[in-house]
Amino acid sequence: SKFFIVEADRTFTGRPKNLTFAENAHRFAAFADMIVYSVFHERTLEPGESPFVNEAAQRGHMNDLLRGHMVEVEEDPLVIFSDVDEIPSAHTIKLLQACNAPNPIHLQMREYLYSFEWPAGEGSWRAQVHRLGRDGSGYNHGQVAEWKLADSGWHCSFCFRYLHEFADKMSGK
């Protein structure tokens, strides 16, 4: 198994951003041979241009990174595409590894807002799993299939340990 991590070097406001994984890579030294790390260099947006332009480009960067490693595998890999706050459960991953599930399939997660103390429903479906073939399909953050695997994990939006972390998020730091 490989873990692909892409960090952006700027926030959506164009300000430089800490590369959190890079600064803490030593914590994952035991797994270094399993991690593929890359920095995505965001471009400066034109006035009025949507920050989602860079977000879409970052997802394209991730797709290219994955495809660059496809030559290393014989079987099409099972790839989980999700944001860091979308956490699939272990039983979901084991199930998808063991069965011939629809491809792609969305992971319908229990959704929380601000904390795992405040459930917000079960409408989160953005996380998705693909048997990433050589057919050119890749990740986008929209709905790509009608299939959804219920109760497949947790999505906690704006969940931070400290209030200042929430304030940093809202100010684009």
PDB file of C-alpha atoms in Angstrom:
ATOM      1  CA  SER A   1       0.000   0.000   0.000  1.00  0.00           C
ATOM      2  CA  LYS A   2       1.039   3.564  -0.693  1.00  0.00           C
ATOM      3  CA  PHE A   3      -0.230   6.771   0.820  1.00  0.00           C
ATOM      4  CA  PHE A   4      -0.207   9.803  -1.455  1.00  0.00           C
ATOM      5  CA  ILE A   5      -0.069  13.176   0.273  1.00  0.00           C
ATOM      6  CA  VAL A   6      -0.293  16.470  -1.566  1.00  0.00           C
ATOM      7  CA  GLU A   7       0.044  19.759   0.277  1.00  0.00           C
ATOM      8  CA  ALA A   8      -0.584  23.181  -1.207  1.00  0.00           C
ATOM      9  CA  ASP A   9       2.057  25.825  -0.572  1.00  0.00           C
ATOM     10  CA  ARG A  10      -0.438  28.700  -0.234  1.00  0.00           C
ATOM     11  CA  THR A  11      -3.891  29.379   1.143  1.00  0.00           C
ATOM     12  CA  PHE A  12      -6.802  30.384  -1.048  1.00  0.00           C
ATOM     13  CA  THR A  13      -5.904  34.006  -0.264  1.00  0.00           C
ATOM     14  CA  GLY A  14      -2.490  33.549  -1.882  1.00  0.00           C
ATOM     15  CA  ARG A  15      -0.558  33.774   1.385  1.00  0.00           C
ATOM     16  CA  PRO A  16       2.227  31.268   2.081  1.00  0.00           C
ATOM     17  CA  LYS A  17       1.091  28.305   4.137  1.00  0.00           C
ATOM     18  CA  ASN A  18       2.937  25.935   6.446  1.00  0.00           C
ATOM     19  CA  LEU A  19       3.598  22.558   4.898  1.00  0.00           C
ATOM     20  CA  THR A  20       2.302  20.626   7.890  1.00  0.00           C
ATOM     21  CA  PHE A  21       3.174  17.157   6.662  1.00  0.00           C
ATOM     22  CA  ALA A  22       6.667  18.196   5.573  1.00  0.00           C
ATOM     23  CA  GLU A  23       7.283  19.767   8.994  1.00  0.00           C
ATOM     24  CA  ASN A  24       6.140  16.562  10.718  1.00  0.00           C
ATOM     25  CA  ALA A  25       7.455  13.908   8.302  1.00  0.00           C
ATOM     26  CA  HIS A  26       9.859  12.684  10.982  1.00  0.00           C
ATOM     27  CA  ARG A  27       6.820  11.381  12.891  1.00  0.00           C
ATOM     28  CA  PHE A  28       6.118   9.037   9.987  1.00  0.00           C
ATOM     29  CA  ALA A  29       9.718   7.892   9.383  1.00  0.00           C
ATOM     30  CA  ALA A  30       8.788   4.256  10.020  1.00  0.00           C
ATOM     31  CA  PHE A  31       6.400   4.455   7.050  1.00  0.00           C
ATOM     32  CA  ALA A  32       8.585   6.523   4.715  1.00  0.00           C
ATOM     33  CA  ASP A  33       8.736   3.778   2.076  1.00  0.00           C
ATOM     34  CA  MET A  34       4.916   3.785   1.895  1.00  0.00           C
ATOM     35  CA  ILE A  35       4.462   7.557   1.474  1.00  0.00           C
ATOM     36  CA  VAL A  36       4.539   9.488  -1.775  1.00  0.00           C
ATOM     37  CA  TYR A  37       4.686  13.202  -0.933  1.00  0.00           C
ATOM     38  CA  SER A  38       4.322  16.139  -3.270  1.00  0.00           C
ATOM     39  CA  VAL A  39       3.882  19.894  -2.936  1.00  0.00           C
ATOM     40  CA  PHE A  40       1.332  21.559  -5.179  1.00  0.00           C
ATOM     41  CA  HIS A  41       2.379  25.078  -6.111  1.00  0.00           C
ATOM     42  CA  GLU A  42      -0.750  27.171  -6.335  1.00  0.00           C
ATOM     43  CA  ARG A  43      -0.800  30.037  -8.765  1.00  0.00           C
ATOM     44  CA  THR A  44      -1.818  33.549  -7.857  1.00  0.00           C
ATOM     45  CA  LEU A  45      -5.458  34.050  -8.718  1.00  0.00           C
ATOM     46  CA  GLU A  46      -6.662  36.902 -10.857  1.00  0.00           C
ATOM     47  CA  PRO A  47      -8.975  39.421  -9.142  1.00  0.00           C
ATOM     48  CA  GLY A  48     -12.429  37.856  -8.843  1.00  0.00           C
ATOM     49  CA  GLU A  49     -11.211  34.379  -9.841  1.00  0.00           C
ATOM     50  CA  SER A  50     -12.624  31.531  -7.770  1.00  0.00           C
ATOM     51  CA  PRO A  51     -10.309  29.749  -5.304  1.00  0.00           C
ATOM     52  CA  PHE A  52     -11.812  26.539  -6.645  1.00  0.00           C
ATOM     53  CA  VAL A  53      -9.592  26.991  -9.730  1.00  0.00           C
ATOM     54  CA  ASN A  54      -6.571  26.070  -7.620  1.00  0.00           C
ATOM     55  CA  GLU A  55      -8.516  23.352  -5.825  1.00  0.00           C
ATOM     56  CA  ALA A  56      -9.408  21.686  -9.133  1.00  0.00           C
ATOM     57  CA  ALA A  57      -5.792  21.998 -10.295  1.00  0.00           C
ATOM     58  CA  GLN A  58      -4.612  20.404  -7.032  1.00  0.00           C
ATOM     59  CA  ARG A  59      -6.918  17.433  -7.617  1.00  0.00           C
ATOM     60  CA  GLY A  60      -5.508  17.157 -11.158  1.00  0.00           C
ATOM     61  CA  HIS A  61      -2.010  17.191  -9.644  1.00  0.00           C
ATOM     62  CA  MET A  62      -3.014  14.282  -7.392  1.00  0.00           C
ATOM     63  CA  ASN A  63      -4.436  12.331 -10.350  1.00  0.00           C
ATOM     64  CA  ASP A  64      -1.179  12.825 -12.274  1.00  0.00           C
ATOM     65  CA  LEU A  65       0.831  11.714  -9.243  1.00  0.00           C
ATOM     66  CA  LEU A  66      -1.246   8.533  -8.906  1.00  0.00           C
ATOM     67  CA  ARG A  67      -1.044   7.738 -12.614  1.00  0.00           C
ATOM     68  CA  GLY A  68       2.730   8.155 -12.469  1.00  0.00           C
ATOM     69  CA  HIS A  69       2.815   5.236 -10.013  1.00  0.00           C
ATOM     70  CA  MET A  70       0.377   2.983 -11.910  1.00  0.00           C
ATOM     71  CA  VAL A  71       3.266   1.296 -13.750  1.00  0.00           C
ATOM     72  CA  GLU A  72       4.383  -0.174 -10.421  1.00  0.00           C
ATOM     73  CA  VAL A  73       1.224  -2.272  -9.958  1.00  0.00           C
ATOM     74  CA  GLU A  74      -0.215  -5.210 -11.858  1.00  0.00           C
ATOM     75  CA  GLU A  75      -3.779  -4.914 -10.561  1.00  0.00           C
ATOM     76  CA  ASP A  76      -5.824  -1.716 -10.681  1.00  0.00           C
ATOM     77  CA  PRO A  77      -5.465  -0.219  -7.187  1.00  0.00           C
ATOM     78  CA  LEU A  78      -8.284   0.627  -4.819  1.00  0.00           C
ATOM     79  CA  VAL A  79      -7.977   4.384  -4.313  1.00  0.00           C
ATOM     80  CA  ILE A  80      -9.819   6.406  -1.680  1.00  0.00           C
ATOM     81  CA  PHE A  81     -10.359  10.024  -2.642  1.00  0.00           C
ATOM     82  CA  SER A  82     -11.386  12.187   0.285  1.00  0.00           C
ATOM     83  CA  ASP A  83     -10.582  15.338   2.133  1.00  0.00           C
ATOM     84  CA  VAL A  84      -8.672  15.019   5.388  1.00  0.00           C
ATOM     85  CA  ASP A  85     -11.895  15.541   7.380  1.00  0.00           C
ATOM     86  CA  GLU A  86     -13.638  12.627   5.594  1.00  0.00           C
ATOM     87  CA  ILE A  87     -12.557   9.486   7.447  1.00  0.00           C
ATOM     88  CA  PRO A  88     -13.569   6.056   6.128  1.00  0.00           C
ATOM     89  CA  SER A  89     -13.999   3.319   8.714  1.00  0.00           C
ATOM     90  CA  ALA A  90     -11.743   0.266   8.754  1.00  0.00           C
ATOM     91  CA  HIS A  91     -14.684  -2.078   8.099  1.00  0.00           C
ATOM     92  CA  THR A  92     -15.545  -0.062   4.977  1.00  0.00           C
ATOM     93  CA  ILE A  93     -12.057  -0.464   3.554  1.00  0.00           C
ATOM     94  CA  LYS A  94     -11.970  -4.191   4.346  1.00  0.00           C
ATOM     95  CA  LEU A  95     -15.366  -4.648   2.681  1.00  0.00           C
ATOM     96  CA  LEU A  96     -14.310  -2.815  -0.470  1.00  0.00           C
ATOM     97  CA  GLN A  97     -11.066  -4.790  -0.672  1.00  0.00           C
ATOM     98  CA  ALA A  98     -12.958  -8.082  -0.361  1.00  0.00           C
ATOM     99  CA  CYS A  99     -15.844  -7.529  -2.766  1.00  0.00           C
ATOM    100  CA  ASN A 100     -16.482  -6.446  -6.317  1.00  0.00           C
ATOM    101  CA  ALA A 101     -18.250  -3.179  -5.465  1.00  0.00           C
ATOM    102  CA  PRO A 102     -19.547  -0.776  -8.097  1.00  0.00           C
ATOM    103  CA  ASN A 103     -16.798   1.438  -9.484  1.00  0.00           C
ATOM    104  CA  PRO A 104     -16.672   4.223  -8.523  1.00  0.00           C
ATOM    105  CA  ILE A 105     -18.692   4.267  -5.324  1.00  0.00           C
ATOM    106  CA  HIS A 106     -19.314   7.126  -2.914  1.00  0.00           C
ATOM    107  CA  LEU A 107     -18.861   6.723   0.814  1.00  0.00           C
ATOM    108  CA  GLN A 108     -21.909   8.020   2.647  1.00  0.00           C
ATOM    109  CA  MET A 109     -20.565   9.193   5.971  1.00  0.00           C
ATOM    110  CA  ARG A 110     -22.068  10.326   9.229  1.00  0.00           C
ATOM    111  CA  GLU A 111     -21.672  14.064   9.191  1.00  0.00           C
ATOM    112  CA  TYR A 112     -20.711  16.277  12.118  1.00  0.00           C
ATOM    113  CA  LEU A 113     -20.255  20.015  12.420  1.00  0.00           C
ATOM    114  CA  TYR A 114     -17.652  21.645  14.691  1.00  0.00           C
ATOM    115  CA  SER A 115     -17.276  18.509  16.841  1.00  0.00           C
ATOM    116  CA  PHE A 116     -18.228  14.865  16.952  1.00  0.00           C
ATOM    117  CA  GLU A 117     -20.674  16.000  19.640  1.00  0.00           C
ATOM    118  CA  TRP A 118     -22.937  17.665  17.035  1.00  0.00           C
ATOM    119  CA  PRO A 119     -24.289  15.321  14.375  1.00  0.00           C
ATOM    120  CA  ALA A 120     -25.426  17.052  11.194  1.00  0.00           C
ATOM    121  CA  GLY A 121     -26.994  14.059   9.434  1.00  0.00           C
ATOM    122  CA  GLU A 122     -25.831  11.465   6.972  1.00  0.00           C
ATOM    123  CA  GLY A 123     -25.755  13.464   3.771  1.00  0.00           C
ATOM    124  CA  SER A 124     -22.009  13.522   3.168  1.00  0.00           C
ATOM    125  CA  TRP A 125     -21.205  11.644  -0.049  1.00  0.00           C
ATOM    126  CA  ARG A 126     -18.152  13.427  -1.472  1.00  0.00           C
ATOM    127  CA  ALA A 127     -15.595  10.813  -0.452  1.00  0.00           C
ATOM    128  CA  GLN A 128     -15.304   8.174  -3.137  1.00  0.00           C
ATOM    129  CA  VAL A 129     -13.491   4.949  -3.877  1.00  0.00           C
ATOM    130  CA  HIS A 130     -12.273   3.927  -7.327  1.00  0.00           C
ATOM    131  CA  ARG A 131     -10.564   0.916  -8.778  1.00  0.00           C
ATOM    132  CA  LEU A 132      -8.270   3.329 -10.529  1.00  0.00           C
ATOM    133  CA  GLY A 133      -7.894   1.884 -13.992  1.00  0.00           C
ATOM    134  CA  ARG A 134      -5.977   3.084 -16.938  1.00  0.00           C
ATOM    135  CA  ASP A 135      -9.150   4.466 -18.544  1.00  0.00           C
ATOM    136  CA  GLY A 136      -8.404   8.084 -17.623  1.00  0.00           C
ATOM    137  CA  SER A 137     -10.948   8.376 -14.796  1.00  0.00           C
ATOM    138  CA  GLY A 138      -9.807  10.316 -11.784  1.00  0.00           C
ATOM    139  CA  TYR A 139     -10.859  12.331  -8.805  1.00  0.00           C
ATOM    140  CA  ASN A 140     -13.156  15.274  -8.723  1.00  0.00           C
ATOM    141  CA  HIS A 141     -15.104  16.536  -5.744  1.00  0.00           C
ATOM    142  CA  GLY A 142     -18.513  16.105  -7.342  1.00  0.00           C
ATOM    143  CA  GLN A 143     -20.918  13.253  -7.615  1.00  0.00           C
ATOM    144  CA  VAL A 144     -19.484  10.676 -10.021  1.00  0.00           C
ATOM    145  CA  ALA A 145     -21.827   7.751  -9.381  1.00  0.00           C
ATOM    146  CA  GLU A 146     -25.284   6.903  -8.094  1.00  0.00           C
ATOM    147  CA  TRP A 147     -23.904   4.189  -5.812  1.00  0.00           C
ATOM    148  CA  LYS A 148     -23.359   5.119  -2.159  1.00  0.00           C
ATOM    149  CA  LEU A 149     -22.137   2.853   0.615  1.00  0.00           C
ATOM    150  CA  ALA A 150     -24.104   3.744   3.749  1.00  0.00           C
ATOM    151  CA  ASP A 151     -22.543   4.223   7.180  1.00  0.00           C
ATOM    152  CA  SER A 152     -19.022   4.110   5.776  1.00  0.00           C
ATOM    153  CA  GLY A 153     -17.238   6.589   8.018  1.00  0.00           C
ATOM    154  CA  TRP A 154     -17.280  10.090   9.446  1.00  0.00           C
ATOM    155  CA  HIS A 155     -17.084  13.609   8.033  1.00  0.00           C
ATOM    156  CA  CYS A 156     -16.445  16.318  10.602  1.00  0.00           C
ATOM    157  CA  SER A 157     -16.489  19.789   9.068  1.00  0.00           C
ATOM    158  CA  PHE A 158     -14.805  22.624  10.922  1.00  0.00           C
ATOM    159  CA  CYS A 159     -13.727  20.279  13.714  1.00  0.00           C
ATOM    160  CA  PHE A 160     -10.810  21.824  15.540  1.00  0.00           C
ATOM    161  CA  ARG A 161      -9.373  21.279  18.972  1.00  0.00           C
ATOM    162  CA  TYR A 162      -9.042  24.979  19.778  1.00  0.00           C
ATOM    163  CA  LEU A 163     -11.101  28.034  18.889  1.00  0.00           C
ATOM    164  CA  HIS A 164      -8.062  29.832  17.442  1.00  0.00           C
ATOM    165  CA  GLU A 165      -7.718  26.996  14.880  1.00  0.00           C
ATOM    166  CA  PHE A 166     -11.268  27.676  13.722  1.00  0.00           C
ATOM    167  CA  ALA A 167     -10.470  31.400  13.498  1.00  0.00           C
ATOM    168  CA  ASP A 168      -7.343  30.625  11.454  1.00  0.00           C
ATOM    169  CA  LYS A 169      -9.414  28.518   9.051  1.00  0.00           C
ATOM    170  CA  MET A 170     -11.985  31.258   8.609  1.00  0.00           C
ATOM    171  CA  SER A 171      -9.284  33.868   7.963  1.00  0.00           C
ATOM    172  CA  GLY A 172      -7.539  31.679   5.378  1.00  0.00           C
ATOM    173  CA  LYS A 173      -4.355  30.997   7.343  1.00  0.00           C
TER     174      LYS A 173
END
